[in-house]
PDB file of C-alpha atoms and ligand atoms in Angstrom:
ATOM      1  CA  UNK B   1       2.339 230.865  15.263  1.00  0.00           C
ATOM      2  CA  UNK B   2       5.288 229.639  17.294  1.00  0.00           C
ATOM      3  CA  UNK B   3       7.000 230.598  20.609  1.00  0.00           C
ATOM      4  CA  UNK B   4      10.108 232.218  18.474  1.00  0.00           C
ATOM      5  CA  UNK B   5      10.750 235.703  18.227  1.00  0.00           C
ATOM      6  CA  UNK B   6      10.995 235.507  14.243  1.00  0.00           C
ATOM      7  CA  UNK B   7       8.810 233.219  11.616  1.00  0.00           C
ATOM      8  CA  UNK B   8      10.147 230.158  10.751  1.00  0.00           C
ATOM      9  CA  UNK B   9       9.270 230.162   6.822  1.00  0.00           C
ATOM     10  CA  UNK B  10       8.956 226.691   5.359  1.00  0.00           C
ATOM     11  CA  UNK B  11       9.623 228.113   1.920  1.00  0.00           C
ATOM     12  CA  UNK B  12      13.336 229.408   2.972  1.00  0.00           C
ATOM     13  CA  UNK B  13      13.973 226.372   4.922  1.00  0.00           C
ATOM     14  CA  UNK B  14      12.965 224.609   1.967  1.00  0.00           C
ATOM     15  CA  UNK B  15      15.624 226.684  -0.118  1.00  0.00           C
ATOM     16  CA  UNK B  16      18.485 225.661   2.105  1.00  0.00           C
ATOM     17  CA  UNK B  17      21.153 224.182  -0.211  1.00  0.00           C
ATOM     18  CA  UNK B  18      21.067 220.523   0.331  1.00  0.00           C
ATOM     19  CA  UNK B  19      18.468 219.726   2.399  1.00  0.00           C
ATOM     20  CA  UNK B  20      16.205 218.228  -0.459  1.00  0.00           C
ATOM     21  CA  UNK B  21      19.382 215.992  -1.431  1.00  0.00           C
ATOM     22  CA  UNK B  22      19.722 214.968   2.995  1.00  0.00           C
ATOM     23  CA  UNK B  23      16.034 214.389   2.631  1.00  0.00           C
ATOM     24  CA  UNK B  24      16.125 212.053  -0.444  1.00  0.00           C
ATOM     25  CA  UNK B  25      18.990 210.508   0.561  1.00  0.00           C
ATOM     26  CA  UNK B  26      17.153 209.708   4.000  1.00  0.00           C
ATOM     27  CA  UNK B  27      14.632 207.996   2.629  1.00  0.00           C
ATOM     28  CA  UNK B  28      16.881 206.262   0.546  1.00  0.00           C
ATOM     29  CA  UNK B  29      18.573 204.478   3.721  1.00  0.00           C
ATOM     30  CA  UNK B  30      15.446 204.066   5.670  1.00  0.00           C
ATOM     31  CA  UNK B  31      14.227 202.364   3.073  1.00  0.00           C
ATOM     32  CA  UNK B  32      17.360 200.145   2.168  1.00  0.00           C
ATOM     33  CA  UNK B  33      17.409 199.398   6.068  1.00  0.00           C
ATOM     34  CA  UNK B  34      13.691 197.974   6.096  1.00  0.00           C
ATOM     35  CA  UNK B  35      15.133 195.857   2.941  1.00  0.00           C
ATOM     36  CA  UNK B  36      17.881 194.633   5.331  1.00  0.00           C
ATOM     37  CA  UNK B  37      14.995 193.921   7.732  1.00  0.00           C
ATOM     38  CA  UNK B  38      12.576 192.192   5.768  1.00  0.00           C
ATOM     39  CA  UNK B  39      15.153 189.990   3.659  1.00  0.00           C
ATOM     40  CA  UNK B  40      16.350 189.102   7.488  1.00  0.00           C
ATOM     41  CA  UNK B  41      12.533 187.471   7.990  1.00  0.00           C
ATOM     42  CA  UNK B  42      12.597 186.257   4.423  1.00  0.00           C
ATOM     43  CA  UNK B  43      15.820 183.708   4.939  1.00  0.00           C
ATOM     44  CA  UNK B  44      14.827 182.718   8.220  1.00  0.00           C
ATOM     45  CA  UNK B  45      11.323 181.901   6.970  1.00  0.00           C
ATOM     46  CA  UNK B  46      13.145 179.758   4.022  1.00  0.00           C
ATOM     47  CA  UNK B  47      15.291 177.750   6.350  1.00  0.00           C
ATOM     48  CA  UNK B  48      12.534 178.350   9.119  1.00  0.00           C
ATOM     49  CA  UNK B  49      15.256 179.600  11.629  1.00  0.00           C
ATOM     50  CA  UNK B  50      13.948 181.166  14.428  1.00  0.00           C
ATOM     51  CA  UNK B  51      14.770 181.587  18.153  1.00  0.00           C
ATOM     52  CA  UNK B  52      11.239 182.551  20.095  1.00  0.00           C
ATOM     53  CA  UNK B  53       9.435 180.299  20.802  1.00  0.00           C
ATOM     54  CA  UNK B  54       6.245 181.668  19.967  1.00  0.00           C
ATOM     55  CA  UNK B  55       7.637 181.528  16.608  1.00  0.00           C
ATOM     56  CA  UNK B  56       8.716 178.429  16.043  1.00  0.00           C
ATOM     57  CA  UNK B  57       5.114 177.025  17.125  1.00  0.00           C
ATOM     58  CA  UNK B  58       3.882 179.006  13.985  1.00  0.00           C
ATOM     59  CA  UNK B  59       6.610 177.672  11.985  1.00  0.00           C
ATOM     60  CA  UNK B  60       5.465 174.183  12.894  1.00  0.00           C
ATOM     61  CA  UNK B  61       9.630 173.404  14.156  1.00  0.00           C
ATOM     62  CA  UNK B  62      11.695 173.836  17.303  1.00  0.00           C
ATOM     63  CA  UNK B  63      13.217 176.854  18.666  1.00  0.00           C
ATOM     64  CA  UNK B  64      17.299 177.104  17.464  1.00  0.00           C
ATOM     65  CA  UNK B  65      19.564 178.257  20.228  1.00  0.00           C
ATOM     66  CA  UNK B  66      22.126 180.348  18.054  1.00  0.00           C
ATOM     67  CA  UNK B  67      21.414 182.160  14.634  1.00  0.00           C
ATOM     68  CA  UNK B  68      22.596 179.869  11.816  1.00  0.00           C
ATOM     69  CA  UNK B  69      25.477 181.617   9.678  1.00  0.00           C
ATOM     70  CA  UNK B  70      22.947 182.576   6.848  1.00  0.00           C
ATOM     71  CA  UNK B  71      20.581 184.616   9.350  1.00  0.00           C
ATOM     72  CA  UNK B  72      23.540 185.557  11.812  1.00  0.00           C
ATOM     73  CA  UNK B  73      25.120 187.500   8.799  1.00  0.00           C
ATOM     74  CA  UNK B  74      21.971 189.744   7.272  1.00  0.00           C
ATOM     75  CA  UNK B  75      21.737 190.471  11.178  1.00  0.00           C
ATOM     76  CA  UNK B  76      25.652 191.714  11.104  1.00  0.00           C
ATOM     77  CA  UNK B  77      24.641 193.714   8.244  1.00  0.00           C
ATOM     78  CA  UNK B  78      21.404 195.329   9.750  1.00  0.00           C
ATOM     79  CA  UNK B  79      23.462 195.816  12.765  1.00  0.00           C
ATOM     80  CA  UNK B  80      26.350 198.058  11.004  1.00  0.00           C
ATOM     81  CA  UNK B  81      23.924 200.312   9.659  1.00  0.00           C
ATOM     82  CA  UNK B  82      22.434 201.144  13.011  1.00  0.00           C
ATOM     83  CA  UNK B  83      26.132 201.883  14.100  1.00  0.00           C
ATOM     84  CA  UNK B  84      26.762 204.128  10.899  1.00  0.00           C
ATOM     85  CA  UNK B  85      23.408 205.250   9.963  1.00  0.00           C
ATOM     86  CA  UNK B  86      22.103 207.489  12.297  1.00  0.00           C
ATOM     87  CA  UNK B  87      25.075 209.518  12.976  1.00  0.00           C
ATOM     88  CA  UNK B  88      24.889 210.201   9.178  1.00  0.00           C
ATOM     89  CA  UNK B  89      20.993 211.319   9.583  1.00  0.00           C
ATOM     90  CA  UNK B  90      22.209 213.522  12.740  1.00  0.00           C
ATOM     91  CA  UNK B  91      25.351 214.702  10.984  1.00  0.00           C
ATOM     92  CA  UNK B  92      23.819 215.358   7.662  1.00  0.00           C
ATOM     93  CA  UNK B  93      20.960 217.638   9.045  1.00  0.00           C
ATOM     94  CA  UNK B  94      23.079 219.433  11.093  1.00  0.00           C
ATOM     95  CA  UNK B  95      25.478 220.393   8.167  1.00  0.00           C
ATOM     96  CA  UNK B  96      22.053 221.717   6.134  1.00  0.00           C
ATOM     97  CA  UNK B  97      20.689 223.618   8.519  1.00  0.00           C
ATOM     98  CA  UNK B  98      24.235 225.233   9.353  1.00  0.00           C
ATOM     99  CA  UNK B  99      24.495 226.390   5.794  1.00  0.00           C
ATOM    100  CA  UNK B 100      27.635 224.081   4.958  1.00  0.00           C
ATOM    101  CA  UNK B 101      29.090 225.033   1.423  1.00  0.00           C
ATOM    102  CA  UNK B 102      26.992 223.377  -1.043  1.00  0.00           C
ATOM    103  CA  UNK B 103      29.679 221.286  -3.349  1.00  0.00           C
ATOM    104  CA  UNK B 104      31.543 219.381  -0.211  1.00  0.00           C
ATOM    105  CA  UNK B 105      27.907 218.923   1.212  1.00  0.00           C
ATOM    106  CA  UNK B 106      25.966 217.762  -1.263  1.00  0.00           C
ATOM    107  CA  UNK B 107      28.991 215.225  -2.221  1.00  0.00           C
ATOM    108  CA  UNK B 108      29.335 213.866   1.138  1.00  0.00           C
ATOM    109  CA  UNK B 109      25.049 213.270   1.191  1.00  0.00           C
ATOM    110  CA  UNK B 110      25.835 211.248  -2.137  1.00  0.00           C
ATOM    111  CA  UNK B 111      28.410 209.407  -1.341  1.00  0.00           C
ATOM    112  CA  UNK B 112      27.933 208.336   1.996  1.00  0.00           C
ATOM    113  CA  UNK B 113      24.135 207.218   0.617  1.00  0.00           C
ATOM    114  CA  UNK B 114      26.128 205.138  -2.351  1.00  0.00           C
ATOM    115  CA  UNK B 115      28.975 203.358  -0.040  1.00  0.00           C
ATOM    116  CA  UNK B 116      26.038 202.423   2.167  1.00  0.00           C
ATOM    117  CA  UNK B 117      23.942 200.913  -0.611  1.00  0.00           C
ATOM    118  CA  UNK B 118      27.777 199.171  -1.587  1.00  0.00           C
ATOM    119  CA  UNK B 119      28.213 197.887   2.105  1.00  0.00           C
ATOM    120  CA  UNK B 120      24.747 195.889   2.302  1.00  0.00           C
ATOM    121  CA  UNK B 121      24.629 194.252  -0.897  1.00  0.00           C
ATOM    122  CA  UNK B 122      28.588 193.547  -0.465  1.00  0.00           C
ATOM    123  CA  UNK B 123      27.671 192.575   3.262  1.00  0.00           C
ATOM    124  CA  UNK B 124      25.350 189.909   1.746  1.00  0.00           C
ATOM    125  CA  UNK B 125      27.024 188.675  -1.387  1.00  0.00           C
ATOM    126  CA  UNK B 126      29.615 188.370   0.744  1.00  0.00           C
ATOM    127  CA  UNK B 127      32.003 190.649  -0.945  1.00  0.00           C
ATOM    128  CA  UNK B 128      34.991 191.849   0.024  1.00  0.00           C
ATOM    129  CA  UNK B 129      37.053 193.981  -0.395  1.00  0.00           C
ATOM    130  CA  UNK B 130      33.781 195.784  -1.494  1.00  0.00           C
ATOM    131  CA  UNK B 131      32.428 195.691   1.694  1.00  0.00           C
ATOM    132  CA  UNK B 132      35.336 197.469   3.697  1.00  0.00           C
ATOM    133  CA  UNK B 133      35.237 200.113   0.301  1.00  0.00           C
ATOM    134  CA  UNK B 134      31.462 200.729   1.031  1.00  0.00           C
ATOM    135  CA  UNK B 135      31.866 201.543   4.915  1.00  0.00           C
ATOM    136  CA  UNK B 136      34.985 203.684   4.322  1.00  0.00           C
ATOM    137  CA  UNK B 137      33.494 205.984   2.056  1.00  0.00           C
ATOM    138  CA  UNK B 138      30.391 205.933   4.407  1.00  0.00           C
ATOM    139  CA  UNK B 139      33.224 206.626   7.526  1.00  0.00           C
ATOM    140  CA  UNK B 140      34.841 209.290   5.026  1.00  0.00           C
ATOM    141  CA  UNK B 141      31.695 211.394   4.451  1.00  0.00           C
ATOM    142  CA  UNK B 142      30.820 211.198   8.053  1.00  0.00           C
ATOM    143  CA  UNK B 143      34.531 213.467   8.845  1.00  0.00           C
ATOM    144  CA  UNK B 144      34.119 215.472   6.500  1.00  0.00           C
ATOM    145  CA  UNK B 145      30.195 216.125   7.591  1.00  0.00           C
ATOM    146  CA  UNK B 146      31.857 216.708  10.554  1.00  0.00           C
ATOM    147  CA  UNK B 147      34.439 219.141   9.412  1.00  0.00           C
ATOM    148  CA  UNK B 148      32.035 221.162   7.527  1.00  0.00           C
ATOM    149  CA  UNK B 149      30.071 221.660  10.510  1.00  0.00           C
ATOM    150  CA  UNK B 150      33.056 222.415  13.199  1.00  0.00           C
ATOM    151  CA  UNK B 151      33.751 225.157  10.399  1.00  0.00           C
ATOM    152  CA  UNK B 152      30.969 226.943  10.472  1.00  0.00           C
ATOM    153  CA  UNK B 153      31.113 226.588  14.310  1.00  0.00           C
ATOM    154  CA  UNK B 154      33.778 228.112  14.714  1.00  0.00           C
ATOM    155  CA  UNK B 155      34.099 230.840  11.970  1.00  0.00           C
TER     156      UNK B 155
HETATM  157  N1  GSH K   1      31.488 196.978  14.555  1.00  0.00           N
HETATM  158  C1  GSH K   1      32.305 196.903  13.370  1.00  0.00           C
HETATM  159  C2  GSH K   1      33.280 198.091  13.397  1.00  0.00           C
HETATM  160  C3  GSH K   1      34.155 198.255  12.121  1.00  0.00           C
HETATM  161  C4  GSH K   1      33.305 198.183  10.841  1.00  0.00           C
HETATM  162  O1  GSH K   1      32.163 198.653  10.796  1.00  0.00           O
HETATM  163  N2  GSH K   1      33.892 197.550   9.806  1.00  0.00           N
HETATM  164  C5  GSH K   1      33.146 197.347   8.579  1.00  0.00           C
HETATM  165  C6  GSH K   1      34.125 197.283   7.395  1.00  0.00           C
HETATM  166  S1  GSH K   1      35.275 195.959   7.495  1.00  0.00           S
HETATM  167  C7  GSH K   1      32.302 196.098   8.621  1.00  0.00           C
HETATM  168  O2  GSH K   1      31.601 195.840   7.664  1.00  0.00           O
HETATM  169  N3  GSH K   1      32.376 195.319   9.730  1.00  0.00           N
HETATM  170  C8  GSH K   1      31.632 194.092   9.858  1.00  0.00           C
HETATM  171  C9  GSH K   1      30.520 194.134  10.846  1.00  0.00           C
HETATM  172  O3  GSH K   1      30.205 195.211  11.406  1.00  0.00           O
HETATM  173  O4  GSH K   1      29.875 193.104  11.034  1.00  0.00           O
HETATM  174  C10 GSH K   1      33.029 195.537  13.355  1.00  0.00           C
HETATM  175  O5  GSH K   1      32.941 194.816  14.351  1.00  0.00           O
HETATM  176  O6  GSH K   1      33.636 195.177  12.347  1.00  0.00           O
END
């Protein structure tokens, strides 16, 4: 039971066009974030770089003041995702659960998941102009996310 005045059936929701796709496509970026993470500890354990203290007396070396340029850019890379990704997440279940037209949706889930994908391993192969390709198709499904929704807002 729930405090709604209608059921809430799992089975429909689970029939809403897309929202398998948003849901794969979620876990798809989680996951390629916690890569970013982990390949963030996995240079700074191979050039034991580290900044805490506490860490460094593990590492058996002395805490660094800055980041060296190896660390300092999978950190860059980590840190556009968190300004692109969860917008996406936000946007892209929104759009679902508004009922967006299925082709422009499901499209926009895809290809914002891709140019993601293209922006980190660009990001750390240092790749351009792959990397600017990879965030503007991320950018571009974002608006039109965004349109789909302020279109069934308003009609
Ligand atoms: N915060 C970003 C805003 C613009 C952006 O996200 N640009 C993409 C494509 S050029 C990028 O990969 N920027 C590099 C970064 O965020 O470190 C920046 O400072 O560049």
């Amino acid at each position: 039971m729930n405090d709604l005045p209608y059921e809430v059936s799992p089975t429909l929701l689970i029939a809403l066009p897309g929202l398998r796709l948003y849901a794969l496509c979620a876990v798809i970026l989680v996951i390629k974030m916690f890569a970013v993470a982990m390949y963030t500890s996995t240079v700074r354990m191979r050039l034991k770089a580290v900044l805490n203290p506490e860490d460094a007396a593990q590492f058996g070396t002395t805490a660094l003041d800055a980041e060296p340029p190896e660390v300092a850019r999978v950190l860059r890379a980590h840190r556009n995702d968190l300004e692109n990704i969860p917008a996406f997440l936000i946007l892209g279940l929104v759009a679902v659960l508004l009922g967006a037209p299925s082709l422009p949706l499901k499209i926009a889930l895809i290809a914002f998941t891709a140019g993601r994908v293209v922006h980190s391993l660009a990001y750390l192969k240092s790749m351009q102009p792959w990397r600017s390709i990879g965030f503007s198709i991320g950018m571009l499904s974002c608006v039109t996310l965004m349109v789909l929704i302020l279109i069934r807002v308003f009609s």
